Coordinates of C-alpha atoms and ligand atoms in Angstrom, one line a residue:
G230 CA 120.2 -56.4 33.6
F231 CA 117.6 -57.5 31.2
V232 CA 114.0 -56.5 31.4
S233 CA 111.3 -58.0 29.3
I234 CA 108.8 -55.3 28.2
M235 CA 106.4 -57.4 26.1
R236 CA 105.7 -60.9 24.9
G237 CA 104.5 -62.5 21.7
C238 CA 104.5 -61.2 18.1
N239 CA 101.9 -60.2 15.5
N240 CA 104.1 -60.4 12.5
F241 CA 103.9 -64.0 11.1
C242 CA 107.2 -64.0 9.2
H243 CA 106.8 -67.0 7.0
Y244 CA 109.8 -68.9 8.5
C245 CA 109.1 -68.2 12.2
I246 CA 107.1 -70.1 14.8
V247 CA 107.1 -67.4 17.5
P248 CA 103.6 -66.0 16.9
Y249 CA 102.2 -69.6 17.1
T250 CA 104.1 -70.6 20.3
R251 CA 104.1 -67.3 22.2
G252 CA 100.9 -65.8 20.9
R253 CA 100.0 -62.1 20.0
E254 CA 101.8 -59.1 21.4
R255 CA 101.1 -58.2 25.0
S256 CA 102.9 -55.1 26.4
R257 CA 103.6 -54.9 30.1
D258 CA 102.4 -51.8 31.8
V259 CA 104.8 -48.9 32.1
E260 CA 104.8 -48.8 35.9
S261 CA 105.8 -52.4 36.4
I262 CA 108.6 -52.0 33.9
L263 CA 109.9 -48.8 35.6
N264 CA 109.7 -50.5 39.0
E265 CA 111.7 -53.4 37.8
V266 CA 114.4 -51.1 36.4
K267 CA 114.4 -49.1 39.7
D268 CA 114.9 -52.4 41.6
L269 CA 117.9 -53.3 39.3
S270 CA 119.3 -49.8 39.9
A271 CA 119.0 -50.3 43.7
K272 CA 120.9 -53.5 43.4
G273 CA 123.7 -51.7 41.6
Y274 CA 123.0 -52.4 38.0
K275 CA 124.2 -49.6 35.7
E276 CA 123.0 -51.0 32.3
V277 CA 119.6 -52.3 31.3
T278 CA 118.5 -53.9 28.0
L279 CA 114.8 -53.8 27.3
L280 CA 113.7 -57.0 25.6
G281 CA 110.8 -57.9 23.3
Q282 CA 110.3 -59.7 20.0
N283 CA 109.5 -56.4 18.4
V284 CA 110.0 -53.5 20.9
N285 CA 109.0 -50.9 18.3
S286 CA 105.4 -52.0 18.6
Y287 CA 105.4 -51.7 22.4
G288 CA 102.0 -50.3 23.5
K289 CA 100.3 -50.8 20.2
D290 CA 98.1 -53.5 21.7
R291 CA 96.8 -50.7 24.0
G292 CA 96.2 -48.4 21.0
E293 CA 99.2 -46.2 21.8
E294 CA 101.6 -44.9 19.1
D295 CA 105.3 -44.3 19.9
A296 CA 104.9 -45.7 23.4
F297 CA 108.4 -47.3 23.2
A298 CA 110.1 -43.9 22.7
S299 CA 108.2 -42.5 25.6
L300 CA 109.1 -45.6 27.8
L301 CA 112.8 -45.1 26.9
R302 CA 112.6 -41.5 28.1
D303 CA 111.1 -42.6 31.4
V304 CA 113.8 -45.3 31.9
C305 CA 116.4 -42.6 31.2
K306 CA 115.1 -40.7 34.2
I307 CA 115.9 -43.5 36.6
E308 CA 118.9 -42.6 38.7
G309 CA 121.8 -45.0 38.8
I310 CA 121.0 -46.5 35.3
E311 CA 123.7 -45.1 33.0
R312 CA 123.2 -47.1 29.9
I313 CA 120.1 -48.3 28.1
R314 CA 119.9 -50.8 25.2
F315 CA 117.0 -52.6 23.6
M316 CA 116.3 -55.4 21.2
S317 CA 114.8 -56.5 18.8
S318 CA 113.6 -53.8 16.5
H319 CA 111.4 -54.7 13.5
P320 CA 112.2 -52.4 10.5
R321 CA 108.5 -52.4 9.7
D322 CA 107.6 -50.6 13.0
I323 CA 110.7 -48.5 13.8
S324 CA 109.7 -44.8 14.0
E325 CA 111.6 -41.6 13.4
K326 CA 110.6 -40.6 16.9
L327 CA 112.5 -43.6 18.3
L328 CA 115.7 -42.7 16.3
E329 CA 115.4 -39.1 17.5
T330 CA 115.0 -40.2 21.1
M331 CA 118.1 -42.4 20.8
A332 CA 120.0 -39.4 19.4
E333 CA 118.8 -37.0 22.1
E334 CA 119.1 -39.1 25.2
E335 CA 122.7 -39.5 26.5
K336 CA 121.9 -42.8 28.3
I337 CA 120.6 -44.6 25.3
C338 CA 123.6 -46.3 23.6
N339 CA 124.0 -45.4 19.9
Q340 CA 123.7 -49.1 19.0
L341 CA 120.9 -50.6 17.0
H342 CA 120.1 -54.2 16.3
L343 CA 117.9 -54.0 13.2
P344 CA 117.2 -57.5 11.8
L345 CA 117.4 -57.4 8.0
Q346 CA 117.2 -61.1 7.1
S347 CA 117.8 -60.6 3.3
G348 CA 119.0 -57.9 1.0
S349 CA 116.6 -59.0 -1.7
S350 CA 113.2 -57.3 -1.8
K351 CA 111.8 -60.3 -3.5
V352 CA 112.9 -62.6 -0.7
L353 CA 111.8 -60.1 2.0
S354 CA 108.4 -60.2 0.4
D355 CA 108.4 -64.0 0.4
M356 CA 109.4 -63.9 4.0
N357 CA 106.4 -61.7 4.8
R358 CA 108.7 -59.1 6.4
H359 CA 106.6 -56.0 5.3
Y360 CA 109.6 -53.9 4.2
D361 CA 111.8 -53.9 1.2
R362 CA 115.5 -53.0 0.6
E363 CA 114.7 -49.4 -0.1
K364 CA 112.7 -48.9 3.1
Y365 CA 115.5 -50.6 5.1
M366 CA 118.1 -48.4 3.6
G367 CA 116.0 -45.3 4.3
I368 CA 115.9 -46.2 8.0
V369 CA 119.7 -46.7 8.1
K370 CA 120.3 -43.4 6.3
K371 CA 118.1 -41.5 8.8
A372 CA 119.6 -43.3 11.8
K373 CA 123.2 -42.5 10.6
E374 CA 122.3 -38.8 10.0
L375 CA 121.0 -38.5 13.6
M376 CA 123.8 -40.7 15.1
P377 CA 127.1 -40.5 13.1
D378 CA 128.8 -42.9 15.5
L379 CA 125.9 -45.5 15.3
S380 CA 126.8 -49.1 15.6
L381 CA 124.5 -51.3 13.6
T382 CA 124.1 -55.1 13.9
T383 CA 121.6 -57.4 12.2
D384 CA 120.3 -60.9 11.6
I385 CA 120.7 -62.6 8.2
I386 CA 119.1 -65.9 7.0
V387 CA 121.0 -67.7 4.2
G388 CA 119.2 -70.2 2.1
F389 CA 115.6 -69.2 2.5
P390 CA 113.6 -71.5 0.1
T391 CA 113.1 -68.9 -2.6
E392 CA 116.7 -67.4 -2.4
T393 CA 118.7 -67.7 -5.6
D394 CA 122.4 -66.7 -6.1
K395 CA 121.2 -63.3 -7.4
D396 CA 119.2 -62.7 -4.2
F397 CA 122.2 -63.7 -2.1
G398 CA 124.2 -61.2 -4.2
D399 CA 121.7 -58.6 -3.0
T400 CA 122.4 -59.6 0.6
L401 CA 126.2 -59.3 0.1
S402 CA 125.8 -55.9 -1.5
I403 CA 123.5 -54.4 1.2
L404 CA 125.9 -55.6 3.9
R405 CA 128.7 -53.6 2.2
E406 CA 126.4 -50.6 1.7
V407 CA 125.2 -50.5 5.3
G408 CA 128.4 -51.5 7.1
F409 CA 127.1 -53.6 10.0
D410 CA 129.5 -53.9 12.9
S411 CA 128.5 -57.5 13.2
I412 CA 125.8 -59.9 12.0
F413 CA 124.1 -62.9 13.5
S414 CA 123.8 -65.3 10.5
F415 CA 121.8 -68.5 10.2
I416 CA 121.3 -71.1 7.6
Y417 CA 117.5 -71.4 7.0
S418 CA 115.9 -74.5 8.6
P419 CA 112.2 -75.2 8.3
R420 CA 109.9 -74.8 11.3
E421 CA 107.0 -77.1 11.2
G422 CA 103.7 -75.3 11.0
T423 CA 105.1 -72.2 9.2
K424 CA 104.3 -71.3 5.6
A425 CA 107.9 -71.5 4.3
A426 CA 108.2 -75.1 5.6
E427 CA 105.8 -76.1 2.8
W428 CA 108.1 -74.8 0.1
E429 CA 110.8 -76.7 -1.8
N430 CA 114.2 -75.0 -1.7
V431 CA 115.4 -73.7 -5.1
S432 CA 119.0 -74.2 -4.0
T433 CA 121.1 -77.2 -3.1
K434 CA 122.7 -77.7 0.3
E435 CA 126.2 -77.2 -1.3
E436 CA 125.1 -73.8 -2.8
I437 CA 123.7 -72.7 0.5
D438 CA 126.8 -73.7 2.4
K439 CA 129.0 -71.9 0.0
R440 CA 126.9 -68.7 0.3
F441 CA 127.2 -69.0 4.1
R442 CA 131.0 -69.2 4.0
T443 CA 131.1 -66.2 1.6
L444 CA 128.9 -64.2 3.9
L445 CA 131.1 -64.9 6.9
D446 CA 134.3 -64.0 5.0
Q447 CA 132.9 -60.8 3.7
Q448 CA 131.5 -59.8 7.1
N449 CA 134.7 -60.5 8.9
E450 CA 136.5 -58.0 6.6
I451 CA 133.7 -55.4 7.2
S452 CA 133.8 -55.9 11.0
Y453 CA 137.5 -55.5 11.2
K454 CA 137.5 -52.3 9.0
L455 CA 134.7 -50.8 11.2
N456 CA 136.5 -51.7 14.4
L457 CA 139.5 -49.7 13.2
R458 CA 137.4 -46.6 13.5
H459 CA 137.6 -47.0 17.3
E460 CA 141.4 -46.9 17.4
G461 CA 142.6 -43.7 19.1
N462 CA 139.2 -43.0 20.7
V463 CA 138.8 -42.7 24.4
E464 CA 135.6 -44.6 25.1
K465 CA 133.5 -45.3 28.2
V466 CA 133.7 -49.0 29.1
L467 CA 131.5 -50.8 31.6
V468 CA 133.9 -53.2 33.3
E469 CA 132.5 -56.8 33.5
G470 CA 135.4 -58.8 35.0
Q471 CA 138.6 -60.6 34.1
S472 CA 139.1 -61.6 30.5
K473 CA 138.3 -65.2 29.9
T474 CA 141.1 -65.5 27.3
D475 CA 143.8 -63.5 29.1
P476 CA 143.8 -63.5 32.9
D477 CA 146.1 -60.5 33.0
M478 CA 143.4 -58.4 31.3
M479 CA 140.1 -57.0 32.4
T480 CA 137.2 -56.9 30.0
G481 CA 134.2 -54.7 29.5
R482 CA 132.0 -53.3 26.8
N483 CA 131.8 -49.9 25.1
Y484 CA 128.7 -48.1 23.9
A485 CA 128.6 -50.2 20.8
N486 CA 128.5 -53.4 23.0
K487 CA 131.9 -54.3 21.7
I488 CA 134.3 -56.2 24.0
V489 CA 137.2 -54.1 25.2
N490 CA 140.2 -55.7 26.9
F491 CA 142.7 -53.6 28.9
K492 CA 145.2 -53.9 31.8
G493 CA 143.5 -53.2 35.1
D494 CA 142.4 -54.8 38.3
E495 CA 139.3 -56.2 39.9
S496 CA 138.5 -53.0 41.8
L497 CA 137.2 -51.7 38.5
I498 CA 134.4 -54.3 38.1
G499 CA 131.0 -52.6 37.8
Q500 CA 132.4 -49.2 37.0
I501 CA 132.2 -47.2 33.8
I502 CA 135.7 -46.0 33.0
D503 CA 137.6 -44.2 30.2
V504 CA 139.7 -46.5 28.1
K505 CA 141.8 -45.4 25.1
I506 CA 141.4 -47.9 22.3
T507 CA 144.9 -48.8 21.0
K508 CA 144.2 -51.8 18.8
A509 CA 141.3 -53.3 16.9
Q510 CA 140.8 -56.9 15.9
T511 CA 137.8 -58.4 14.1
W512 CA 135.9 -59.4 17.3
I513 CA 137.7 -57.4 20.1
L514 CA 139.2 -54.1 20.9
Y515 CA 142.2 -53.5 23.1
G516 CA 143.0 -50.4 25.1
E517 CA 144.6 -48.8 28.1
L518 CA 143.2 -47.0 31.1
K519 CA 143.1 -43.2 30.8
Ligands
LIG52 FE1 107.9 -62.0 15.0 FE2 110.5 -61.8 14.7 FE3 109.3 -64.1 14.4 FE4 109.0 -62.2 12.5 S1 110.9 -63.3 13.1 S2 107.3 -63.5 13.4 S3 109.1 -60.4 13.9 S4 109.4 -63.0 16.3

């Protein structure tokens, strides 16, 4: 189940239209969120994802600090809910308290989507992201110390108007340094009304297309290597249904939100079961029932 905990955004990244279209941050009150999660639990949902443009600033519009970590702890207490995820987190607002809460609470999956956008501090500043490469790496270091099995995913924009080949090289190098399990990558396109839409692009379309292909090739290699670390593990999988690509297989997701296919039957749908991971591919894991 998906539960929206807040609306809007205060950040005004120079490429993004959201603060203009959806307005400033408004957090839902804790009780109504918990009631919605309890309703989902009563209907048999086992996993919830808390959603917001920037969940790390949940409650700040009411003058509260670290309210998101406290909300997560409350959601963890709801019976029947066994897995909790959230997105998106803005690196500017993520707190150590949140990372500690993730590490301490069993039900919160050790999976973090932390949008990076660029590995170049200069481009991050041009994007108005309010963090630089060093700050981002500091968060990753702390998170990995607290959760050695952490699965990290991110968003990357290629071809922001001020991005040069050197800046793109910084993005490639940070992706290798961090080791993201997967990335959501986009070629920059201007949004009318935003600051960046007024800027000429310093790169040609051909240069940007080439960067994008390079990014995908490099990330595929990283994703595959990181998937290998699951081989041999027995992991909890929430079974979703029959595999779309192979009707003989059932499919579900592990704590890292990775797809796991295995031989089984429909009676397992909705259950969290142990699966031994036997083979890793770039986008999918295969396993067998334990
Ligand atoms: Fe807000 Fe995200 Fe848009 Fe930045 S990219 S303005 S954080 S919604």
